[in-house]
XYZ file of C-alpha atoms in Angstrom:
463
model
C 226.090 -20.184 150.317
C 222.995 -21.372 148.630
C 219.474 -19.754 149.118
C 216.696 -22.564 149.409
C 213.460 -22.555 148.411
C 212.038 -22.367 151.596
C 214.010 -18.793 152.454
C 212.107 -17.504 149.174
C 208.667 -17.598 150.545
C 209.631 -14.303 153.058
C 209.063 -12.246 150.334
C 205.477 -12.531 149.837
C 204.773 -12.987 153.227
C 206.241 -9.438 154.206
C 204.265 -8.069 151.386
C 200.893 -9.549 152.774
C 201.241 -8.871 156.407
C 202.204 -4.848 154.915
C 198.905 -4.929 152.970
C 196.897 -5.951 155.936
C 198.696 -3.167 158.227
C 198.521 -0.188 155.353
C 194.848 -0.656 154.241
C 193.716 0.575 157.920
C 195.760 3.838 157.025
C 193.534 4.960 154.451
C 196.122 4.433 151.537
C 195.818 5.635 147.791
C 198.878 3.654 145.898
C 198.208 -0.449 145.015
C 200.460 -3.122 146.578
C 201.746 -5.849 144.442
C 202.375 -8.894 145.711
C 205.075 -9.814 142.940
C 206.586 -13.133 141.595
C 208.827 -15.126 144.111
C 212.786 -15.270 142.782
C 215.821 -16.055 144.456
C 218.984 -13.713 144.345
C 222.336 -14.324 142.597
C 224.632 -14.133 144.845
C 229.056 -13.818 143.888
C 230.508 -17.221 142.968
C 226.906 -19.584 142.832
C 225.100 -20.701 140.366
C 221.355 -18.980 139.705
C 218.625 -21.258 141.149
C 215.648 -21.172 139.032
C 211.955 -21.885 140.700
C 207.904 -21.945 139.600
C 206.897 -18.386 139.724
C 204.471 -17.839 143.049
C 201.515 -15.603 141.591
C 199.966 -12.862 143.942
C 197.345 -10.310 144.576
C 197.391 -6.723 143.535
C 195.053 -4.883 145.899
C 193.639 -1.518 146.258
C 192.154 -0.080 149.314
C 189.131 -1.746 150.830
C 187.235 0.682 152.431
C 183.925 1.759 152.238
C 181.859 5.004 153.695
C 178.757 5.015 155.865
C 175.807 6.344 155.055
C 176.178 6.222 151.328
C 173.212 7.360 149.502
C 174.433 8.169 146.371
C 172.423 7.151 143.125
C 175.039 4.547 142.126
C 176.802 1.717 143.664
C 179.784 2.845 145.885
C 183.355 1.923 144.711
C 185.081 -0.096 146.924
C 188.552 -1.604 145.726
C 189.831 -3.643 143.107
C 190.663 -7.761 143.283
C 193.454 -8.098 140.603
C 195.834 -10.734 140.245
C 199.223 -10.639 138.340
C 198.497 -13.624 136.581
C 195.442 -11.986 134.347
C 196.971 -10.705 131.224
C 193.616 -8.289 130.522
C 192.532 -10.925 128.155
C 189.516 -12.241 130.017
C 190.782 -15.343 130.862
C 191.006 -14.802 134.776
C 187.650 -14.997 136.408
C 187.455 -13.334 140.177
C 184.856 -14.906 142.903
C 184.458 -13.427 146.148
C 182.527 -14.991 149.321
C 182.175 -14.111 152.671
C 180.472 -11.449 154.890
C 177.893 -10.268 152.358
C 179.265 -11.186 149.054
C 176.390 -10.854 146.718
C 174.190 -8.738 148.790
C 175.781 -5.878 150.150
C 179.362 -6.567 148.117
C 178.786 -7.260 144.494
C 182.354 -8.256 142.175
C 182.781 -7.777 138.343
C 184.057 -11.129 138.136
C 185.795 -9.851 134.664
C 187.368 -6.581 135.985
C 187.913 -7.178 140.099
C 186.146 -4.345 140.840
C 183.949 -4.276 144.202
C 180.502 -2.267 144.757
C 178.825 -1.737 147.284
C 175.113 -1.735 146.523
C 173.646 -0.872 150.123
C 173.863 2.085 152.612
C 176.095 0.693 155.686
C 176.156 1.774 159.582
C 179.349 1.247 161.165
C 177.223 1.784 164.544
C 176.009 -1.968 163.253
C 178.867 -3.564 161.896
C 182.302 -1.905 161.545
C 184.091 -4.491 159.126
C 183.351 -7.435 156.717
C 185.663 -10.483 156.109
C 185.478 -11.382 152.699
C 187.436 -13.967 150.590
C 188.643 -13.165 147.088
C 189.565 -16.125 144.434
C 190.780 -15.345 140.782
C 190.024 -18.800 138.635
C 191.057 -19.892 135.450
C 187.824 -19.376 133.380
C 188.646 -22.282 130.778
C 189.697 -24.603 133.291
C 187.968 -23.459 136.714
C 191.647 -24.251 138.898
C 192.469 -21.528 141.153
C 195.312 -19.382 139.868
C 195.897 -17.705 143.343
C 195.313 -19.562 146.655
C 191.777 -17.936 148.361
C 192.919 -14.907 150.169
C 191.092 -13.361 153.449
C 190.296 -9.970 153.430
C 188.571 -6.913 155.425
C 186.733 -4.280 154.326
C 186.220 -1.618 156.555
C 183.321 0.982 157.148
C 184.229 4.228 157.707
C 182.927 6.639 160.070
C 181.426 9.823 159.051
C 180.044 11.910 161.607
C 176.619 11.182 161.971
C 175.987 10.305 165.611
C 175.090 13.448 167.688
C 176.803 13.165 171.630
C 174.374 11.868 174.177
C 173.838 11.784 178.001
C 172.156 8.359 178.631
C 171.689 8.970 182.403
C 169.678 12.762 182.721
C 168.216 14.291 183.709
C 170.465 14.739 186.887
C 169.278 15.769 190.372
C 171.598 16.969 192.566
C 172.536 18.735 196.014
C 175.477 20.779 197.180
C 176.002 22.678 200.015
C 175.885 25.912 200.476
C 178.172 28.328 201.171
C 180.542 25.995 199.218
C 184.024 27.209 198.324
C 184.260 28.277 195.016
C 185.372 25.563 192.670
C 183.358 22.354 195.047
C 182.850 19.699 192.461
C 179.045 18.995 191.890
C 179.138 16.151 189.660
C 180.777 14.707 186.500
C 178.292 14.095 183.588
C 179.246 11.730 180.694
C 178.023 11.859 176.941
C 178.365 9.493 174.573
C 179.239 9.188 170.953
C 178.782 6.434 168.741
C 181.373 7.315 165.886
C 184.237 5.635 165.839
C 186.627 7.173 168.288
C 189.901 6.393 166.527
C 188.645 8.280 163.363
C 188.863 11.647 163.226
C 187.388 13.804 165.561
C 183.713 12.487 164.716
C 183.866 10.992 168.694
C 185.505 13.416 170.317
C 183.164 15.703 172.774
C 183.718 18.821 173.993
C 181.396 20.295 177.109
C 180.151 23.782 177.260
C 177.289 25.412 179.960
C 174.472 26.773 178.091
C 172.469 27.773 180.630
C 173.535 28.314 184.553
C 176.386 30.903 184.610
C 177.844 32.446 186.369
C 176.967 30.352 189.651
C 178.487 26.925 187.955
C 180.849 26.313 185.331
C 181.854 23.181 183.467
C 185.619 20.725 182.489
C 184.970 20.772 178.930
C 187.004 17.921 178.608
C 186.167 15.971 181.723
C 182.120 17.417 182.076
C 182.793 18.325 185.531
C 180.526 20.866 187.279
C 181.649 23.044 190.273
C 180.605 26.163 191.517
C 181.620 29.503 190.032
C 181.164 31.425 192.223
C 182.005 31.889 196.568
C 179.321 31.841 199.273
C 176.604 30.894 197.078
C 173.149 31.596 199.748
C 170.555 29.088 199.974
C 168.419 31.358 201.531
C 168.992 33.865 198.850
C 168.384 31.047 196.083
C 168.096 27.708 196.575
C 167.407 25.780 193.222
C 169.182 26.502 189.846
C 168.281 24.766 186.436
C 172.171 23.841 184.559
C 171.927 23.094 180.963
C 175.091 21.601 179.737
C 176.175 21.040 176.168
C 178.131 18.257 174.450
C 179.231 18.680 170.777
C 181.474 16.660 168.895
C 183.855 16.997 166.260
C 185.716 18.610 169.216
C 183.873 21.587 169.461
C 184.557 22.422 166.103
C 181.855 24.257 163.845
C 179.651 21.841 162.303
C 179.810 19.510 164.853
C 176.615 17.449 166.193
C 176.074 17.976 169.756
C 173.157 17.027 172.353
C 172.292 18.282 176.241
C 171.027 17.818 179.226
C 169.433 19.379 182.325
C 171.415 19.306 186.063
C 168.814 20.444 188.575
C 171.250 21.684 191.452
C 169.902 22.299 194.934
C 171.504 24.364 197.715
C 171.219 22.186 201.212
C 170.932 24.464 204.276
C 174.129 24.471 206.568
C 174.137 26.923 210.299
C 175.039 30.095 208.342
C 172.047 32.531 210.028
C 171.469 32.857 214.021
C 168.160 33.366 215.431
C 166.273 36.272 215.876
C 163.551 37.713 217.619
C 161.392 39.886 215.370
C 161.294 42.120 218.602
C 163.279 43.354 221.209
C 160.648 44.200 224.005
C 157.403 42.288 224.431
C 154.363 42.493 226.519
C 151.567 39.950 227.315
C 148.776 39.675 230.155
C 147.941 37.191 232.294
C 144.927 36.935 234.522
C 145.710 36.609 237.925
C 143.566 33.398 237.741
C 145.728 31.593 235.367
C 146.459 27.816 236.786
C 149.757 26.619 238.072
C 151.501 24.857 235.332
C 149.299 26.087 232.630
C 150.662 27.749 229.510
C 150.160 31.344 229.562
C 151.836 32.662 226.352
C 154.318 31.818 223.701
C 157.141 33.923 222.139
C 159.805 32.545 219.041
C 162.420 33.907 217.438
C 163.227 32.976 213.602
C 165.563 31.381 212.041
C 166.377 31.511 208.183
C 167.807 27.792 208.402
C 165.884 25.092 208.245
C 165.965 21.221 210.000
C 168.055 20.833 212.917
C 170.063 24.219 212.113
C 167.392 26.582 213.017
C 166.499 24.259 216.310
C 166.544 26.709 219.384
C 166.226 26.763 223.303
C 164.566 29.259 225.022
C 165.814 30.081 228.610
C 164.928 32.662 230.845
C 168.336 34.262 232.016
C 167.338 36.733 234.302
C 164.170 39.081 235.852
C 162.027 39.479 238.644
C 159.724 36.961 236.675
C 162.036 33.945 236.901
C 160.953 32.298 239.671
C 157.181 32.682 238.902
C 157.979 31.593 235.169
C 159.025 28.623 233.416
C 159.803 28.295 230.053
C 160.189 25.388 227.192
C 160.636 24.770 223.865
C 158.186 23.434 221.627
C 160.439 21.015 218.737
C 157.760 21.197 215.927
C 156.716 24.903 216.073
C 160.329 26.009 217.760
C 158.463 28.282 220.000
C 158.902 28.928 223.406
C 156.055 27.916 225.897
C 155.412 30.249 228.858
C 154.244 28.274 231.936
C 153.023 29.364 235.057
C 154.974 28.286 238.660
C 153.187 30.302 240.882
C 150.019 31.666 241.557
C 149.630 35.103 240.608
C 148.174 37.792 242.729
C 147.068 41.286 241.685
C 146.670 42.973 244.482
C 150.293 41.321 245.169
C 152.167 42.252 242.407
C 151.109 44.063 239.030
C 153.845 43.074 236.122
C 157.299 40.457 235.990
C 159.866 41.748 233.606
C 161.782 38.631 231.886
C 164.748 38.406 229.386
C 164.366 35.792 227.091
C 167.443 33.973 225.382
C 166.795 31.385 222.212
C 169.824 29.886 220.881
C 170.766 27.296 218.288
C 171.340 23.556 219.788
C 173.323 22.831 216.789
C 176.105 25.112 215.874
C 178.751 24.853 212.853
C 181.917 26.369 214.079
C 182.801 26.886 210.384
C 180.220 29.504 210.191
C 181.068 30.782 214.200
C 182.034 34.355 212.686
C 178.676 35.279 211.340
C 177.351 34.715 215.116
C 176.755 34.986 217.960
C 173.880 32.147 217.372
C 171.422 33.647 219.976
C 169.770 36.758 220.869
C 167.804 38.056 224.033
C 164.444 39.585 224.202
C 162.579 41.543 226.641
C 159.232 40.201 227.610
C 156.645 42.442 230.482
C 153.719 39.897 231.990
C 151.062 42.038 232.735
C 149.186 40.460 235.809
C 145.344 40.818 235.205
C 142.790 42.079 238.153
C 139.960 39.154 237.997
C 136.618 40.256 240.383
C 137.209 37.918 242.849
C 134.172 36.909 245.517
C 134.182 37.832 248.873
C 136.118 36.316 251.507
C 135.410 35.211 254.843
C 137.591 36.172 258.260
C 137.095 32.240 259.105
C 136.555 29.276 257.190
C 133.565 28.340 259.433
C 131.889 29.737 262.303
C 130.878 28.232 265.810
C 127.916 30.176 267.485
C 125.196 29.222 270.361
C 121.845 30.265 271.135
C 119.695 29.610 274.243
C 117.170 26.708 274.132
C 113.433 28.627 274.017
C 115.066 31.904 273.213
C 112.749 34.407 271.350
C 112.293 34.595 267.702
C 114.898 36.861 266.206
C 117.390 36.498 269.208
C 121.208 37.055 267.563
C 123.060 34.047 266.961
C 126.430 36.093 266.037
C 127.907 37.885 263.386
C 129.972 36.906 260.548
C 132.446 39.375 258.317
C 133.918 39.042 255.315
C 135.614 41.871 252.642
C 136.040 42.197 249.000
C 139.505 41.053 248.049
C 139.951 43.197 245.036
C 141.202 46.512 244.800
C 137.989 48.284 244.174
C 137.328 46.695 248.232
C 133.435 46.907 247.372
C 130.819 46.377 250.434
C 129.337 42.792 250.899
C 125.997 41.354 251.235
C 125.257 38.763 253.166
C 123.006 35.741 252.740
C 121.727 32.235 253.866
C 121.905 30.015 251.162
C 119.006 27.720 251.560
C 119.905 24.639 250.585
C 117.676 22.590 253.219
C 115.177 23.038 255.661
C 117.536 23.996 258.804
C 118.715 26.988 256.873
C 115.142 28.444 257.327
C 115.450 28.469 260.740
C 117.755 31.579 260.400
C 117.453 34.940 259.250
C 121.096 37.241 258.759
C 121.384 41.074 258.050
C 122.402 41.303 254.695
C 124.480 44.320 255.337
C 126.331 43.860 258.475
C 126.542 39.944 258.768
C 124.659 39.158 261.633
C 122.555 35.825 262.282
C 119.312 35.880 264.215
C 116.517 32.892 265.300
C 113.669 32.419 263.046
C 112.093 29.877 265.361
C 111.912 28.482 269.233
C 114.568 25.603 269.756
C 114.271 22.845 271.628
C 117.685 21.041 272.540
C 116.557 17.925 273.300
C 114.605 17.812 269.926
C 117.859 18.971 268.040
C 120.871 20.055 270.081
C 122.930 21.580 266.778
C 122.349 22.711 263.394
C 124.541 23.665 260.103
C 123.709 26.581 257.672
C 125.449 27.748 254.803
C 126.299 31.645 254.788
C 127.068 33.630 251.820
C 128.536 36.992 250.651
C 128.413 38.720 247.547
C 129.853 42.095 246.334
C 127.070 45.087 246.129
């Protein structure tokens, strides 16, 4: 079977397509791109062609950062068709050819003459053309090809969204994700370990720990009291290079707060309490407040206050105030010393809002004890009768008695009464009264059918 020319050409093409694959491996050895020939096979005749000419090529790569004094070896262009005697004259073009790529045009070799960031631009596509000088036609067809900039580690792990603010609850089992914090590293992740973060706490332990592959924070530790501590300040770490010594690394700050949940049931301060009330006090006035405290806060430390029992409870009322969670003690009934001295009531305040997770640390209530102390006000004098009827004869002698009126001192102390006319208008000077035993006598001589009744106001004080 013959070979034609066509079935030659897979050669080279293999040979290209290997250089494109191995230069991205960071290769030492030189690839040849050789002359095209066919193969003798058993019982044909050798088939002679034009030689096809290609490229000899080194690695084309070039590192970041460069700052040496000199230009920076790249690679060499080289084609099999120069014979080292000058004659062959290599152009390249392209993606900085000239500027940042300079070629010996004799030699092949490449420079680079500038300091390049693969965090700006990670390759270059460049075209390479070996000429004859004498004759200026192309000895090699223009060939495409990349160079590559590669990564050193020069890009320190950041954390482009803290600092973080976050809550938690508390109480939390031990292990409650918090949140997941991200840094970022501009090397070149499939190079090395130049990209490749590693998360550490630096400050926060042991009440949270950190994934140090995933930068996920939980808590370290169970039961974790708000009311013991409620903020904490969580510095977390990021370092490249995988942790490794020498690696770059950069951190942030995770401000955690505890949120309040129904751990902590109200209590009163004390267990017996005492307060006084003048008998004088107003029906539905407020005549005291009591609270108990709660360590919670919001609606978990809300409370009721209920009087449960005591002699009090129908004379009593109480209510809850919502902004200062006290409990407002009202009056019913009118109070009466010389009734009855003191009430006893027990007081209950309770949580409205319960968490049944947290129902073992109750009961989420407590009773109190509270004496009302009834206070003895000096009250006036008070009449047998509202008012008082009394007649007198028509032309009956100056300081004839009219009648007698009585009244007593309502307090304990039952103090003796004087009497008096309280002259408010000219009638009430037709009347004298005993000031000590109440009785009412003429001051003039009345005529009926000049005036057949009159009105006077009588008073009594305490002596």
């Amino acid at each position: 079977m013959r070979i034609t020319s066509t079935s030659c050409i897979c050669p080279v093409l293999v040979c290209l397509c290997f250089v494109q694959r191995c230069y991205g491996a960071a290769h030492h050895g030189s690839i040849k791109v050789t002359r095209n020939q066919t193969k003798h096979i058993e019982g044909e005749t050798e088939v002679h062609h034009r030689p096809k000419r290609g490229w000899v090529w080194n690695q084309f790569f070039v590192l970041e950062e460069h700052m040496g004094p000199d230009p920076q070896y790249v690679g060499k262009l080289h084609s099999n068709s120069d014979k080292g005697d000058g004659s062959v004259k290599y152009i390249l073009t392209g993606e900085g050819a000239g500027t940042i790529f300079i070629i010996d045009d004799t030699t092949g070799d490449i420079h680079s003459t500038k300091s390049l960031d693969r965090e700006q631009k990670t390759h270059y596509v460049l075209h390479a053309q070996a000429i004859d000088r004498r004759t200026n036609k192309p000895l090699e067809p223009e060939s495409e090809f990349i160079i590559k900039v590669q990564d050193i580690n020069d890009n320190a792990p950041k954390f482009t969204d803290g600092p973080y603010i976050v809550t938690v609850p508390e109480m939390s089992e031990m292990g409650t994700s918090v949140l997941q914090v991200t840094a970022t590293d501009a090397d070149d992740p499939t190079y090395g370990n130049s990209a490749r973060v590693v998360y550490s706490i630096l400050q926060g332990q042991p009440y949270f720990s950190v994934d140090p592959k995933t930068g996920v924070i939980r808590t370290a530790l169970h039961n974790m009291d708000r009311e013991a501590r409620e903020h904490y300040s969580v510095v977390i770490q990021a370092k490249d290079m995988a942790g490794q010594v020498g690696g770059l690394s950069g951190s942030t700050t995770v401000n955690i707060t505890l949120t309040d949940v129904n751990d902590n049931p109200p209590r009163f301060p004390q267990k017996h309490y005492q307060l006084y009330v003048p008998e004088s006090a107003q029906v539905g006035s407020a005549v005291g407040k009591i609270k108990a405290n709660d360590a919670d806060t919001g609606s978990n430390a809300d409370m009721k206050y209920t009087i449960i029992n005591g002699d009090g409870s129908g004379v009593f009322s109480i209510s809850t105030d919502k902004e200062t969670r006290e409990g407002i003690l009202s009056l019913k009934k009118p109070l009466n010393y010389e009734k009855k001295k003191s009430y006893t009531l027990n007081i209950e305040g309770a949580n409205t809002h319960v968490d049944f997770r947290f129902s073992h640390l109750g009961p989420f209530k407590d009773v109190t004890m509270l004496k009302v102390i009834v206070g003895d006000v000096d009250e006036p004098p008070l009449f047998t009768l509202p008012s008082y009827v009394m007649e007198v004869y028509e032309n009956a002698k100056i300081g004839t008695p009219v009648g007698t009126v009585t009244a007593h001192d309502p307090d304990a102390a039952n103090s003796l009464v004087r009497y008096f006319i309280d002259h408010n208008t000219e009638e009430d000077r037709y009347f004298t009264i005993d000031a000590s035993t109440g009785t009412i006598k003429t001051a003039k001589i009345f005529d009926r059918e000049e005036t057949p009744w009159y009105n006077i106001t009588v008073a009594a004080s305490e002596i």
